[in-house]
């Protein structure tokens, strides 16, 4: 159990950390500097107040038992020390890049300054050079390379890393022995670690969800507010008409039907072909099996942007342009799904296959009554991923569809920007409303079936 002093110290430290975070948040919102520094000052006072409450017992134990003895060796054996060494190497590399960039910057500036000065006095700084009418700053910036134009950024990052490394090294050398000497302090640091993990998880979640939040909020704004110089995080006035306007300006329902039909067809064919091919590559026995599987894996490295021209020509010869068949046909098989299913089928013991044969099952019966039930999580995962990929597909449907009758939802949302003729400003708010309606099925699918996705992906990774 924690003593009263430790509980008070933990409360002070966590409150101080929250105040520091609040001070950091005030910077992008352009809050008065006095408020920011006041928050930093109060947080520093809380940290200083918490130190004697948290460290007194540990320091007393160190004095009694000479706990500092061998602490440097323990610090070097820590895994965190290896991480500090890595950060130190990165900081040194950035510092060298900063130095090289600074030298290159000075050489380039000296050359342009000399050309601008002519026979006169050569300016020593960029501010003095700007006073010369013959100094062309655009040409000067164009002659700067990556290092010379970004050397200040490299230097700033190196300085920040150096400060972090110094603070962490001081912690390992002086604070860590105090923590090890006090059992209650170790518990308190466990609390800090857990709070930091939750805070980091919340921060990453907020960053990940912010684009979706911005899209939803923007769908309720007016075009003028959406294009304002200073963005607003909450609509000044909710415009509910954006959603009906989308349905009136474009055949959005038709886009949804087209997407659903093609997505289900792609999912069914990819799953069927993937299961059959995976069975052949995992349980089949024929010459060239491994070579053919290497070709399948090689297909993973070829993007559609490389092969879409011959595919498009073939689809045109089949008279399948602007049809469901033209969208579905190039996506009948997925090399990635074959690989995932093969890895899972290989983990199934052959004795189950033999038992199925004894019961009179053929190959198809063995696949669908033995292998598929045993690999159900991966099959569900493959189906969900296939559905998401088909629903979000943009490049190929954009190439092969020409009319509203066959366009999918991703292409349809992009086409909404062509429907603002006669308006004073572009209809980005309606485009956002269309995007919100387009992602609703995917979001619901992920929320209800995310456990199957994680389970299936983890099982495939362990095979």
mmCIF file of N, CA and C in Angstrom, residues 252 256 391-392 409-410 413 433-442:
data_model
loop_
_atom_site.group_PDB
_atom_site.id
_atom_site.type_symbol
_atom_site.label_atom_id
_atom_site.label_comp_id
_atom_site.label_asym_id
_atom_site.label_seq_id
_atom_site.Cartn_x
_atom_site.Cartn_y
_atom_site.Cartn_z
ATOM 1 N N UNK A 252 -26.779 9.068 -56.073
ATOM 2 C CA UNK A 252 -25.976 8.464 -55.026
ATOM 3 C C UNK A 252 -26.466 7.067 -54.666
ATOM 4 N N UNK A 256 -24.339 3.534 -54.642
ATOM 5 C CA UNK A 256 -24.298 2.560 -53.544
ATOM 6 C C UNK A 256 -24.663 1.156 -54.042
ATOM 7 N N UNK A 391 -15.009 -2.006 -51.656
ATOM 8 C CA UNK A 391 -15.835 -0.821 -51.412
ATOM 9 C C UNK A 391 -15.025 0.467 -51.617
ATOM 10 N N UNK A 392 -13.761 0.455 -51.201
ATOM 11 C CA UNK A 392 -12.931 1.660 -51.289
ATOM 12 C C UNK A 392 -12.166 1.769 -52.604
ATOM 13 N N UNK A 409 -19.138 4.034 -55.577
ATOM 14 C CA UNK A 409 -19.275 5.126 -54.610
ATOM 15 C C UNK A 409 -18.021 5.987 -54.542
ATOM 16 N N UNK A 410 -16.824 5.372 -54.624
ATOM 17 C CA UNK A 410 -15.592 6.149 -54.550
ATOM 18 C C UNK A 410 -15.476 7.107 -55.729
ATOM 19 N N UNK A 413 -18.255 9.968 -55.397
ATOM 20 C CA UNK A 413 -17.913 11.070 -54.496
ATOM 21 C C UNK A 413 -16.980 12.051 -55.195
ATOM 22 N N UNK A 433 -20.220 15.502 -47.220
ATOM 23 C CA UNK A 433 -21.434 14.746 -46.875
ATOM 24 C C UNK A 433 -21.499 13.438 -47.649
ATOM 25 N N UNK A 434 -21.136 13.482 -48.925
ATOM 26 C CA UNK A 434 -21.104 12.247 -49.706
ATOM 27 C C UNK A 434 -20.074 11.270 -49.190
ATOM 28 N N UNK A 435 -18.907 11.785 -48.766
ATOM 29 C CA UNK A 435 -17.877 10.900 -48.216
ATOM 30 C C UNK A 435 -18.340 10.262 -46.911
ATOM 31 N N UNK A 436 -19.067 11.009 -46.087
ATOM 32 C CA UNK A 436 -19.589 10.438 -44.839
ATOM 33 C C UNK A 436 -20.542 9.291 -45.136
ATOM 34 N N UNK A 437 -21.457 9.495 -46.081
ATOM 35 C CA UNK A 437 -22.384 8.415 -46.430
ATOM 36 C C UNK A 437 -21.655 7.216 -47.037
ATOM 37 N N UNK A 438 -20.541 7.479 -47.702
ATOM 38 C CA UNK A 438 -19.807 6.386 -48.332
ATOM 39 C C UNK A 438 -19.084 5.512 -47.317
ATOM 40 N N UNK A 439 -18.628 6.096 -46.205
ATOM 41 C CA UNK A 439 -17.833 5.309 -45.244
ATOM 42 C C UNK A 439 -18.688 4.662 -44.168
ATOM 43 N N UNK A 440 -19.965 5.018 -44.080
ATOM 44 C CA UNK A 440 -20.797 4.455 -43.008
ATOM 45 C C UNK A 440 -20.810 2.925 -43.035
ATOM 46 N N UNK A 441 -21.035 2.249 -44.186
ATOM 47 C CA UNK A 441 -21.026 0.772 -44.163
ATOM 48 C C UNK A 441 -19.686 0.197 -43.705
ATOM 49 N N UNK A 442 -18.570 0.814 -44.122
ATOM 50 C CA UNK A 442 -17.259 0.303 -43.735
ATOM 51 C C UNK A 442 -17.027 0.472 -42.247
#
